[in-house]
Amino acid sequence: MPQDFNQPLETPELSRDPYETPLSPNPPLFIETSKVTEEKISMINFRPSGWLSEKEIDLLKNAILLRQKDIALCEEERGILKHSYGKPYKIPVIPHEPWQKKPIPIPKLILTQFIEYPVFCVAKPNGKLRRVHELQYLNKVTIKYAGLPPNVDELVGSLSRSACYGLGDIMGGYDERELDITARPLTTFETPLGILQITRLPEGEKNSVAVYQAQMTWILQEEIPEQLGMFIDDGGIKGPRSKNQHEKLKENMLIRRFVCEYAVTLERILLRTEEAGLTISG
C-alpha cells in the first residue's frame, strides 16, 4: 500500500475523559424517549431470563440512554466516519487500461428468472434489498493491503472467559465509511436508471475488510483486547474476568460489581464510536 496514498487515521480529543463515567450505582428508573422506547428496549437480549436484577437492567438501560445518539434504529439515522478521524478512502490501483463491460440485453420473457449479471440484489432478512457488485476487474488492478481481521475462534474464546459479554455491530458497516470522490469512477455500473457509482466502501473490494478492520481497531484501540474484541464491524464487549459473581456494590446491594463494570465499559465504548461519527444497530 503506498504510504502517502491514504492519510493515517487521526485521534481527536474526546469531549470528556472516557474513564470518568457518568453512570450512577443508583440508576434512575427508565423513562423512554422518542428514540429509545420501551418497545425498542424490549428487543435487547438480556438473557437468560432472571439473571439480571431489575436494578442491574436499569443500570444498563441508563448506559444506553446516555449514548442514545450512537444508536441507529433505521438507515436514516446511520452515521458516517468523521473526517477528523479518517478521510474518505482512496482505492490504490496500478496503471491499467480502462475497462468497459457492456450490459447484456435481457429479453422481457426471462427478466424475472435467474440471469447472469455483474450487479444484482439479494433479499435481506428484514425484507429490504442488498446490492451486490461483481468487482473482479477492479480487484485485478488494486494494490493489496496486507492487513487481516483477527482469528474468529480466538475472539470468541476471549469472550467466554468474561463474567458477561454483549454483542453489537456498526449499522451498515462499510456504508459508514466514505469512498473518495476520485475513486468512485472505478466502481461505475450501468442500471435501467442510468450510470451510477458506489459512494461508500465497496463490499467485495479487495481491501475493504482490512481497511474497515484497521479503522475500527484504531478508533477503539484503548479498549482492545481487554474490554473489546472487534471483527470488522461486529464487536464483542467484555465484562471483567472476575469469577466472584456474587460481590455486590457497597453503594447498591442490588447490583453486582461485574455487571456495573460491564455497564461502565459499554457506555465508554459507545462514547468512542459516537464521537467518531459511527452508529450501532438498535
PDB file of C-alpha atoms in Angstrom:
ATOM      1  CA  MET A   1       0.000   0.000   0.000  1.00  0.00           C
ATOM      2  CA  PRO A   2       1.544   3.379  -0.987  1.00  0.00           C
ATOM      3  CA  GLN A   3       2.277   5.143   2.309  1.00  0.00           C
ATOM      4  CA  ASP A   4       1.227   8.587   1.086  1.00  0.00           C
ATOM      5  CA  PHE A   5      -1.928   7.480  -0.728  1.00  0.00           C
ATOM      6  CA  ASN A   6      -4.380   7.257   2.167  1.00  0.00           C
ATOM      7  CA  GLN A   7      -3.556   9.551   5.065  1.00  0.00           C
ATOM      8  CA  PRO A   8      -3.142   7.899   8.501  1.00  0.00           C
ATOM      9  CA  LEU A   9      -6.172   7.880  10.780  1.00  0.00           C
ATOM     10  CA  GLU A  10      -6.300  10.542  13.485  1.00  0.00           C
ATOM     11  CA  THR A  11      -7.304  10.512  17.164  1.00  0.00           C
ATOM     12  CA  PRO A  12      -9.171  13.729  18.026  1.00  0.00           C
ATOM     13  CA  GLU A  13      -9.612  14.581  21.694  1.00  0.00           C
ATOM     14  CA  LEU A  14     -12.869  13.266  23.159  1.00  0.00           C
ATOM     15  CA  SER A  15     -15.441  15.636  24.641  1.00  0.00           C
ATOM     16  CA  ARG A  16     -14.799  14.179  28.101  1.00  0.00           C
ATOM     17  CA  ASP A  17     -12.469  11.849  29.946  1.00  0.00           C
ATOM     18  CA  PRO A  18     -13.841   8.431  28.897  1.00  0.00           C
ATOM     19  CA  TYR A  19     -12.760   6.912  32.201  1.00  0.00           C
ATOM     20  CA  GLU A  20     -14.871   9.311  34.279  1.00  0.00           C
ATOM     21  CA  THR A  21     -18.180   7.511  33.954  1.00  0.00           C
ATOM     22  CA  PRO A  22     -21.492   9.388  34.165  1.00  0.00           C
ATOM     23  CA  LEU A  23     -23.209   6.225  35.407  1.00  0.00           C
ATOM     24  CA  SER A  24     -24.506   6.121  38.972  1.00  0.00           C
ATOM     25  CA  PRO A  25     -24.587   2.999  41.185  1.00  0.00           C
ATOM     26  CA  ASN A  26     -28.157   4.094  41.931  1.00  0.00           C
ATOM     27  CA  PRO A  27     -29.563   4.373  38.404  1.00  0.00           C
ATOM     28  CA  PRO A  28     -32.816   6.260  37.820  1.00  0.00           C
ATOM     29  CA  LEU A  29     -35.902   4.444  36.607  1.00  0.00           C
ATOM     30  CA  PHE A  30     -36.008   4.094  32.842  1.00  0.00           C
ATOM     31  CA  ILE A  31     -38.022   6.845  31.161  1.00  0.00           C
ATOM     32  CA  GLU A  32     -38.443   6.290  27.456  1.00  0.00           C
ATOM     33  CA  THR A  33     -37.539   8.948  24.917  1.00  0.00           C
ATOM     34  CA  SER A  34     -38.724   9.488  21.359  1.00  0.00           C
ATOM     35  CA  LYS A  35     -35.808   7.344  20.205  1.00  0.00           C
ATOM     36  CA  VAL A  36     -35.319   4.781  22.971  1.00  0.00           C
ATOM     37  CA  THR A  37     -38.765   3.435  23.803  1.00  0.00           C
ATOM     38  CA  GLU A  38     -39.924   0.512  25.928  1.00  0.00           C
ATOM     39  CA  GLU A  39     -40.654  -1.357  22.709  1.00  0.00           C
ATOM     40  CA  LYS A  40     -37.112  -0.843  21.407  1.00  0.00           C
ATOM     41  CA  ILE A  41     -35.530  -1.684  24.766  1.00  0.00           C
ATOM     42  CA  SER A  42     -37.540  -4.913  24.886  1.00  0.00           C
ATOM     43  CA  MET A  43     -35.740  -6.017  21.699  1.00  0.00           C
ATOM     44  CA  ILE A  44     -32.383  -6.066  23.519  1.00  0.00           C
ATOM     45  CA  ASN A  45     -31.370  -9.533  24.640  1.00  0.00           C
ATOM     46  CA  PHE A  46     -30.783  -9.507  28.432  1.00  0.00           C
ATOM     47  CA  ARG A  47     -30.711 -13.319  28.629  1.00  0.00           C
ATOM     48  CA  PRO A  48     -31.003 -15.568  30.456  1.00  0.00           C
ATOM     49  CA  SER A  49     -34.315 -14.565  31.996  1.00  0.00           C
ATOM     50  CA  GLY A  50     -33.984 -13.617  35.652  1.00  0.00           C
ATOM     51  CA  TRP A  51     -30.189 -13.487  35.522  1.00  0.00           C
ATOM     52  CA  LEU A  52     -30.123  -9.705  35.940  1.00  0.00           C
ATOM     53  CA  SER A  53     -31.909  -7.883  38.748  1.00  0.00           C
ATOM     54  CA  GLU A  54     -34.275  -5.013  37.936  1.00  0.00           C
ATOM     55  CA  LYS A  55     -31.679  -2.522  39.198  1.00  0.00           C
ATOM     56  CA  GLU A  56     -28.996  -4.082  37.006  1.00  0.00           C
ATOM     57  CA  ILE A  57     -31.273  -3.777  33.986  1.00  0.00           C
ATOM     58  CA  ASP A  58     -31.970  -0.134  34.936  1.00  0.00           C
ATOM     59  CA  LEU A  59     -28.217   0.470  35.012  1.00  0.00           C
ATOM     60  CA  LEU A  60     -27.741  -0.974  31.520  1.00  0.00           C
ATOM     61  CA  LYS A  61     -30.746   0.960  30.217  1.00  0.00           C
ATOM     62  CA  ASN A  62     -29.239   4.133  31.652  1.00  0.00           C
ATOM     63  CA  ALA A  63     -25.978   3.470  29.792  1.00  0.00           C
ATOM     64  CA  ILE A  64     -27.954   3.131  26.557  1.00  0.00           C
ATOM     65  CA  LEU A  65     -29.966   6.300  27.248  1.00  0.00           C
ATOM     66  CA  LEU A  66     -26.807   8.304  27.868  1.00  0.00           C
ATOM     67  CA  ARG A  67     -25.462   7.234  24.484  1.00  0.00           C
ATOM     68  CA  GLN A  68     -28.727   7.109  22.544  1.00  0.00           C
ATOM     69  CA  LYS A  69     -27.277   9.312  19.784  1.00  0.00           C
ATOM     70  CA  ASP A  70     -24.996   6.391  18.993  1.00  0.00           C
ATOM     71  CA  ILE A  71     -27.949   4.052  18.414  1.00  0.00           C
ATOM     72  CA  ALA A  72     -29.410   3.878  14.896  1.00  0.00           C
ATOM     73  CA  LEU A  73     -32.867   2.362  14.566  1.00  0.00           C
ATOM     74  CA  CYS A  74     -33.175   2.923  10.804  1.00  0.00           C
ATOM     75  CA  GLU A  75     -30.949   3.709   7.818  1.00  0.00           C
ATOM     76  CA  GLU A  76     -31.821   7.417   8.035  1.00  0.00           C
ATOM     77  CA  GLU A  77     -30.097   7.537  11.450  1.00  0.00           C
ATOM     78  CA  ARG A  78     -26.989   5.741  10.227  1.00  0.00           C
ATOM     79  CA  GLY A  79     -23.741   7.594  10.902  1.00  0.00           C
ATOM     80  CA  ILE A  80     -20.577   8.102   8.894  1.00  0.00           C
ATOM     81  CA  LEU A  81     -16.931   8.327   9.949  1.00  0.00           C
ATOM     82  CA  LYS A  82     -15.966  11.919  10.699  1.00  0.00           C
ATOM     83  CA  HIS A  83     -13.232  13.359   8.512  1.00  0.00           C
ATOM     84  CA  SER A  84     -11.412  14.426  11.678  1.00  0.00           C
ATOM     85  CA  TYR A  85     -10.803  10.689  12.261  1.00  0.00           C
ATOM     86  CA  GLY A  86     -10.237   9.498   8.720  1.00  0.00           C
ATOM     87  CA  LYS A  87     -10.581  10.910   5.231  1.00  0.00           C
ATOM     88  CA  PRO A  88     -12.659   9.124   2.560  1.00  0.00           C
ATOM     89  CA  TYR A  89     -10.879   6.005   1.322  1.00  0.00           C
ATOM     90  CA  LYS A  90      -8.980   6.038  -1.963  1.00  0.00           C
ATOM     91  CA  ILE A  91      -8.621   2.760  -3.860  1.00  0.00           C
ATOM     92  CA  PRO A  92      -4.930   2.281  -4.795  1.00  0.00           C
ATOM     93  CA  VAL A  93      -4.566   0.827  -8.288  1.00  0.00           C
ATOM     94  CA  ILE A  94      -1.692   0.039 -10.629  1.00  0.00           C
ATOM     95  CA  PRO A  95      -1.527   1.641 -14.106  1.00  0.00           C
ATOM     96  CA  HIS A  96      -4.091  -0.117 -16.270  1.00  0.00           C
ATOM     97  CA  GLU A  97      -6.289   0.137 -19.325  1.00  0.00           C
ATOM     98  CA  PRO A  98      -9.831   1.296 -18.527  1.00  0.00           C
ATOM     99  CA  TRP A  99     -12.383  -1.474 -18.910  1.00  0.00           C
ATOM    100  CA  GLN A 100     -15.932  -1.415 -20.175  1.00  0.00           C
ATOM    101  CA  LYS A 101     -18.485  -4.120 -19.512  1.00  0.00           C
ATOM    102  CA  LYS A 102     -21.397  -3.657 -21.834  1.00  0.00           C
ATOM    103  CA  PRO A 103     -24.805  -4.576 -20.386  1.00  0.00           C
ATOM    104  CA  ILE A 104     -26.292  -7.822 -21.591  1.00  0.00           C
ATOM    105  CA  PRO A 105     -29.661  -7.385 -23.340  1.00  0.00           C
ATOM    106  CA  ILE A 106     -32.264  -9.314 -21.361  1.00  0.00           C
ATOM    107  CA  PRO A 107     -35.446 -10.466 -23.132  1.00  0.00           C
ATOM    108  CA  LYS A 108     -38.549  -9.465 -21.195  1.00  0.00           C
ATOM    109  CA  LEU A 109     -39.751 -13.062 -21.077  1.00  0.00           C
ATOM    110  CA  ILE A 110     -36.840 -14.079 -18.829  1.00  0.00           C
ATOM    111  CA  LEU A 111     -36.378 -10.778 -16.972  1.00  0.00           C
ATOM    112  CA  THR A 112     -37.727 -12.245 -13.709  1.00  0.00           C
ATOM    113  CA  GLN A 113     -35.791 -15.506 -13.996  1.00  0.00           C
ATOM    114  CA  PHE A 114     -32.222 -16.348 -12.924  1.00  0.00           C
ATOM    115  CA  ILE A 115     -29.797 -14.424 -15.107  1.00  0.00           C
ATOM    116  CA  GLU A 116     -26.072 -13.680 -15.090  1.00  0.00           C
ATOM    117  CA  TYR A 117     -25.331 -10.016 -14.432  1.00  0.00           C
ATOM    118  CA  PRO A 118     -22.462  -8.143 -12.679  1.00  0.00           C
ATOM    119  CA  VAL A 119     -24.821  -6.111 -10.459  1.00  0.00           C
ATOM    120  CA  PHE A 120     -27.808  -7.656  -8.709  1.00  0.00           C
ATOM    121  CA  CYS A 121     -29.776  -7.591  -5.458  1.00  0.00           C
ATOM    122  CA  VAL A 122     -30.478 -10.209  -2.816  1.00  0.00           C
ATOM    123  CA  ALA A 123     -33.144 -10.076  -0.140  1.00  0.00           C
ATOM    124  CA  LYS A 124     -32.122  -9.194   3.432  1.00  0.00           C
ATOM    125  CA  PRO A 125     -33.794 -10.887   6.432  1.00  0.00           C
ATOM    126  CA  ASN A 126     -35.774  -7.661   7.024  1.00  0.00           C
ATOM    127  CA  GLY A 127     -37.208  -7.784   3.503  1.00  0.00           C
ATOM    128  CA  LYS A 128     -35.047  -4.998   2.083  1.00  0.00           C
ATOM    129  CA  LEU A 129     -32.587  -5.472  -0.759  1.00  0.00           C
ATOM    130  CA  ARG A 130     -28.813  -5.758  -0.582  1.00  0.00           C
ATOM    131  CA  ARG A 131     -26.953  -4.620  -3.687  1.00  0.00           C
ATOM    132  CA  VAL A 132     -24.158  -6.944  -4.811  1.00  0.00           C
ATOM    133  CA  HIS A 133     -21.381  -5.964  -7.232  1.00  0.00           C
ATOM    134  CA  GLU A 134     -19.021  -8.204  -9.160  1.00  0.00           C
ATOM    135  CA  LEU A 135     -15.678  -6.387  -8.746  1.00  0.00           C
ATOM    136  CA  GLN A 136     -13.213  -8.788 -10.381  1.00  0.00           C
ATOM    137  CA  TYR A 137     -11.933  -6.218 -12.886  1.00  0.00           C
ATOM    138  CA  LEU A 138     -11.309  -3.658 -10.133  1.00  0.00           C
ATOM    139  CA  ASN A 139      -9.675  -6.186  -7.811  1.00  0.00           C
ATOM    140  CA  LYS A 140      -7.229  -7.286 -10.535  1.00  0.00           C
ATOM    141  CA  VAL A 141      -5.665  -3.806 -10.642  1.00  0.00           C
ATOM    142  CA  THR A 142      -5.980  -2.946  -6.934  1.00  0.00           C
ATOM    143  CA  ILE A 143      -2.841  -2.837  -4.771  1.00  0.00           C
ATOM    144  CA  LYS A 144      -3.458  -5.254  -1.904  1.00  0.00           C
ATOM    145  CA  TYR A 145      -3.441  -4.028   1.685  1.00  0.00           C
ATOM    146  CA  ALA A 146      -1.686  -6.548   3.933  1.00  0.00           C
ATOM    147  CA  GLY A 147      -3.955  -6.229   6.979  1.00  0.00           C
ATOM    148  CA  LEU A 148      -6.126  -9.109   8.203  1.00  0.00           C
ATOM    149  CA  PRO A 149      -9.063  -9.440  10.624  1.00  0.00           C
ATOM    150  CA  PRO A 150      -8.460 -11.361  13.872  1.00  0.00           C
ATOM    151  CA  ASN A 151      -8.973 -15.095  14.199  1.00  0.00           C
ATOM    152  CA  VAL A 152     -12.667 -15.712  14.885  1.00  0.00           C
ATOM    153  CA  ASP A 153     -12.095 -18.692  17.190  1.00  0.00           C
ATOM    154  CA  GLU A 154      -9.657 -16.727  19.336  1.00  0.00           C
ATOM    155  CA  LEU A 155     -12.048 -13.778  19.524  1.00  0.00           C
ATOM    156  CA  VAL A 156     -14.980 -15.965  20.583  1.00  0.00           C
ATOM    157  CA  GLY A 157     -12.767 -17.766  23.075  1.00  0.00           C
ATOM    158  CA  SER A 158     -11.793 -14.471  24.695  1.00  0.00           C
ATOM    159  CA  LEU A 159     -15.482 -13.651  25.250  1.00  0.00           C
ATOM    160  CA  SER A 160     -16.074 -16.956  27.014  1.00  0.00           C
ATOM    161  CA  ARG A 161     -13.506 -16.030  29.644  1.00  0.00           C
ATOM    162  CA  SER A 162     -15.519 -12.980  30.731  1.00  0.00           C
ATOM    163  CA  ALA A 163     -18.094 -12.972  33.528  1.00  0.00           C
ATOM    164  CA  CYS A 164     -20.519 -11.490  30.982  1.00  0.00           C
ATOM    165  CA  TYR A 165     -20.384 -10.038  27.490  1.00  0.00           C
ATOM    166  CA  GLY A 166     -22.515  -8.254  24.914  1.00  0.00           C
ATOM    167  CA  LEU A 167     -22.554  -8.099  21.125  1.00  0.00           C
ATOM    168  CA  GLY A 168     -23.136  -5.143  18.829  1.00  0.00           C
ATOM    169  CA  ASP A 169     -22.493  -4.136  15.246  1.00  0.00           C
ATOM    170  CA  ILE A 170     -21.917  -0.928  13.303  1.00  0.00           C
ATOM    171  CA  MET A 171     -25.099  -0.228  11.344  1.00  0.00           C
ATOM    172  CA  GLY A 172     -24.456  -0.764   7.651  1.00  0.00           C
ATOM    173  CA  GLY A 173     -20.768  -1.483   8.292  1.00  0.00           C
ATOM    174  CA  TYR A 174     -18.993  -0.338   5.143  1.00  0.00           C
ATOM    175  CA  ASP A 175     -21.733   2.243   4.496  1.00  0.00           C
ATOM    176  CA  GLU A 176     -20.328   4.284   7.391  1.00  0.00           C
ATOM    177  CA  ARG A 177     -17.023   4.925   5.570  1.00  0.00           C
ATOM    178  CA  GLU A 178     -16.986   7.205   2.533  1.00  0.00           C
ATOM    179  CA  LEU A 179     -15.263   6.360  -0.719  1.00  0.00           C
ATOM    180  CA  ASP A 180     -13.134   9.231  -2.018  1.00  0.00           C
ATOM    181  CA  ILE A 181     -14.653  11.063  -4.975  1.00  0.00           C
ATOM    182  CA  THR A 182     -11.567  10.255  -7.085  1.00  0.00           C
ATOM    183  CA  ALA A 183     -12.095   6.507  -6.539  1.00  0.00           C
ATOM    184  CA  ARG A 184     -15.801   6.392  -7.318  1.00  0.00           C
ATOM    185  CA  PRO A 185     -15.416   6.199 -11.130  1.00  0.00           C
ATOM    186  CA  LEU A 186     -13.674   2.834 -10.598  1.00  0.00           C
ATOM    187  CA  THR A 187     -16.994   1.476  -9.309  1.00  0.00           C
ATOM    188  CA  THR A 188     -19.204   2.779 -12.134  1.00  0.00           C
ATOM    189  CA  PHE A 189     -22.050   0.499 -13.171  1.00  0.00           C
ATOM    190  CA  GLU A 190     -24.990   0.826 -15.522  1.00  0.00           C
ATOM    191  CA  THR A 191     -28.614   0.375 -14.467  1.00  0.00           C
ATOM    192  CA  PRO A 192     -32.047   0.989 -16.014  1.00  0.00           C
ATOM    193  CA  LEU A 193     -31.940   4.282 -14.058  1.00  0.00           C
ATOM    194  CA  GLY A 194     -28.673   5.344 -15.688  1.00  0.00           C
ATOM    195  CA  ILE A 195     -24.989   5.204 -14.786  1.00  0.00           C
ATOM    196  CA  LEU A 196     -24.291   5.087 -11.033  1.00  0.00           C
ATOM    197  CA  GLN A 197     -21.234   4.902  -8.774  1.00  0.00           C
ATOM    198  CA  ILE A 198     -20.621   3.499  -5.291  1.00  0.00           C
ATOM    199  CA  THR A 199     -20.056   6.249  -2.719  1.00  0.00           C
ATOM    200  CA  ARG A 200     -19.156   4.077   0.288  1.00  0.00           C
ATOM    201  CA  LEU A 201     -16.540   1.415   0.961  1.00  0.00           C
ATOM    202  CA  PRO A 202     -17.465  -1.291  -1.585  1.00  0.00           C
ATOM    203  CA  GLU A 203     -18.399  -4.731  -0.347  1.00  0.00           C
ATOM    204  CA  GLY A 204     -16.274  -7.272  -2.208  1.00  0.00           C
ATOM    205  CA  GLU A 205     -13.431  -4.837  -2.945  1.00  0.00           C
ATOM    206  CA  LYS A 206     -10.026  -6.418  -2.291  1.00  0.00           C
ATOM    207  CA  ASN A 207      -9.106  -4.165   0.648  1.00  0.00           C
ATOM    208  CA  SER A 208     -12.466  -3.357   2.254  1.00  0.00           C
ATOM    209  CA  VAL A 209     -12.186  -5.942   5.045  1.00  0.00           C
ATOM    210  CA  ALA A 210      -8.654  -4.895   6.007  1.00  0.00           C
ATOM    211  CA  VAL A 211      -9.405  -1.170   5.753  1.00  0.00           C
ATOM    212  CA  TYR A 212     -12.507  -1.386   7.926  1.00  0.00           C
ATOM    213  CA  GLN A 213     -10.802  -3.627  10.470  1.00  0.00           C
ATOM    214  CA  ALA A 214      -7.932  -1.126  10.725  1.00  0.00           C
ATOM    215  CA  GLN A 215     -10.404   1.733  11.137  1.00  0.00           C
ATOM    216  CA  MET A 216     -12.320   0.127  14.000  1.00  0.00           C
ATOM    217  CA  THR A 217      -9.148  -1.078  15.699  1.00  0.00           C
ATOM    218  CA  TRP A 218      -7.787   2.473  15.578  1.00  0.00           C
ATOM    219  CA  ILE A 219     -10.923   4.104  16.991  1.00  0.00           C
ATOM    220  CA  LEU A 220     -11.237   1.553  19.802  1.00  0.00           C
ATOM    221  CA  GLN A 221      -7.542   0.831  20.345  1.00  0.00           C
ATOM    222  CA  GLU A 222      -7.662   1.689  24.059  1.00  0.00           C
ATOM    223  CA  GLU A 223     -10.354  -0.973  24.595  1.00  0.00           C
ATOM    224  CA  ILE A 224      -8.775  -3.794  22.554  1.00  0.00           C
ATOM    225  CA  PRO A 225      -8.201  -6.582  23.523  1.00  0.00           C
ATOM    226  CA  GLU A 226      -9.062  -6.419  27.243  1.00  0.00           C
ATOM    227  CA  GLN A 227     -12.521  -4.829  27.012  1.00  0.00           C
ATOM    228  CA  LEU A 228     -13.414  -5.462  23.376  1.00  0.00           C
ATOM    229  CA  GLY A 229     -12.936  -7.938  20.560  1.00  0.00           C
ATOM    230  CA  MET A 230     -13.561  -6.422  17.119  1.00  0.00           C
ATOM    231  CA  PHE A 231     -14.200  -8.387  13.926  1.00  0.00           C
ATOM    232  CA  ILE A 232     -14.679  -5.892  11.066  1.00  0.00           C
ATOM    233  CA  ASP A 233     -17.991  -4.219  12.047  1.00  0.00           C
ATOM    234  CA  ASP A 234     -19.011  -6.662  14.801  1.00  0.00           C
ATOM    235  CA  GLY A 235     -17.870  -6.123  18.367  1.00  0.00           C
ATOM    236  CA  GLY A 236     -17.891  -8.293  21.465  1.00  0.00           C
ATOM    237  CA  ILE A 237     -17.893  -6.122  24.608  1.00  0.00           C
ATOM    238  CA  LYS A 238     -16.290  -7.970  27.505  1.00  0.00           C
ATOM    239  CA  GLY A 239     -17.153  -7.842  31.163  1.00  0.00           C
ATOM    240  CA  PRO A 240     -14.479  -8.397  33.824  1.00  0.00           C
ATOM    241  CA  ARG A 241     -12.834 -11.789  34.221  1.00  0.00           C
ATOM    242  CA  SER A 242     -13.618 -11.877  37.941  1.00  0.00           C
ATOM    243  CA  LYS A 243     -15.287 -15.125  38.964  1.00  0.00           C
ATOM    244  CA  ASN A 244     -16.746 -13.553  42.098  1.00  0.00           C
ATOM    245  CA  GLN A 245     -20.178 -13.056  40.554  1.00  0.00           C
ATOM    246  CA  HIS A 246     -21.868 -12.581  43.934  1.00  0.00           C
ATOM    247  CA  GLU A 247     -19.932  -9.498  45.064  1.00  0.00           C
ATOM    248  CA  LYS A 248     -22.348  -6.561  45.362  1.00  0.00           C
ATOM    249  CA  LEU A 249     -21.709  -2.831  45.199  1.00  0.00           C
ATOM    250  CA  LYS A 250     -21.432  -1.178  48.594  1.00  0.00           C
ATOM    251  CA  GLU A 251     -23.477   1.730  47.231  1.00  0.00           C
ATOM    252  CA  ASN A 252     -26.242  -0.572  45.956  1.00  0.00           C
ATOM    253  CA  MET A 253     -26.556  -4.164  47.151  1.00  0.00           C
ATOM    254  CA  LEU A 254     -28.973  -4.923  44.297  1.00  0.00           C
ATOM    255  CA  ILE A 255     -26.227  -4.540  41.677  1.00  0.00           C
ATOM    256  CA  ARG A 256     -23.361  -6.997  41.297  1.00  0.00           C
ATOM    257  CA  ARG A 257     -19.935  -5.478  40.757  1.00  0.00           C
ATOM    258  CA  PHE A 258     -19.183  -7.282  37.489  1.00  0.00           C
ATOM    259  CA  VAL A 259     -22.457  -6.031  35.956  1.00  0.00           C
ATOM    260  CA  CYS A 260     -21.612  -2.465  36.979  1.00  0.00           C
ATOM    261  CA  GLU A 261     -18.125  -2.763  35.499  1.00  0.00           C
ATOM    262  CA  TYR A 262     -19.606  -4.093  32.257  1.00  0.00           C
ATOM    263  CA  ALA A 263     -22.092  -1.182  32.069  1.00  0.00           C
ATOM    264  CA  VAL A 264     -19.250   1.314  32.546  1.00  0.00           C
ATOM    265  CA  THR A 265     -17.287  -0.346  29.734  1.00  0.00           C
ATOM    266  CA  LEU A 266     -20.359  -0.394  27.470  1.00  0.00           C
ATOM    267  CA  GLU A 267     -21.011   3.340  27.945  1.00  0.00           C
ATOM    268  CA  ARG A 268     -17.348   4.177  27.323  1.00  0.00           C
ATOM    269  CA  ILE A 269     -17.178   2.167  24.078  1.00  0.00           C
ATOM    270  CA  LEU A 270     -20.401   3.750  22.836  1.00  0.00           C
ATOM    271  CA  LEU A 271     -18.897   7.166  23.615  1.00  0.00           C
ATOM    272  CA  ARG A 272     -15.863   6.418  21.457  1.00  0.00           C
ATOM    273  CA  THR A 273     -17.906   5.215  18.470  1.00  0.00           C
ATOM    274  CA  GLU A 274     -20.399   8.086  18.808  1.00  0.00           C
ATOM    275  CA  GLU A 275     -17.690  10.735  18.765  1.00  0.00           C
ATOM    276  CA  ALA A 276     -16.145   9.109  15.688  1.00  0.00           C
ATOM    277  CA  GLY A 277     -19.485   9.623  13.925  1.00  0.00           C
ATOM    278  CA  LEU A 278     -20.434   5.941  13.807  1.00  0.00           C
ATOM    279  CA  THR A 279     -23.699   4.364  14.942  1.00  0.00           C
ATOM    280  CA  ILE A 280     -24.609   0.996  16.433  1.00  0.00           C
ATOM    281  CA  SER A 281     -27.576  -1.007  15.150  1.00  0.00           C
ATOM    282  CA  GLY A 282     -30.515  -0.623  17.543  1.00  0.00           C
TER     283      GLY A 282
END
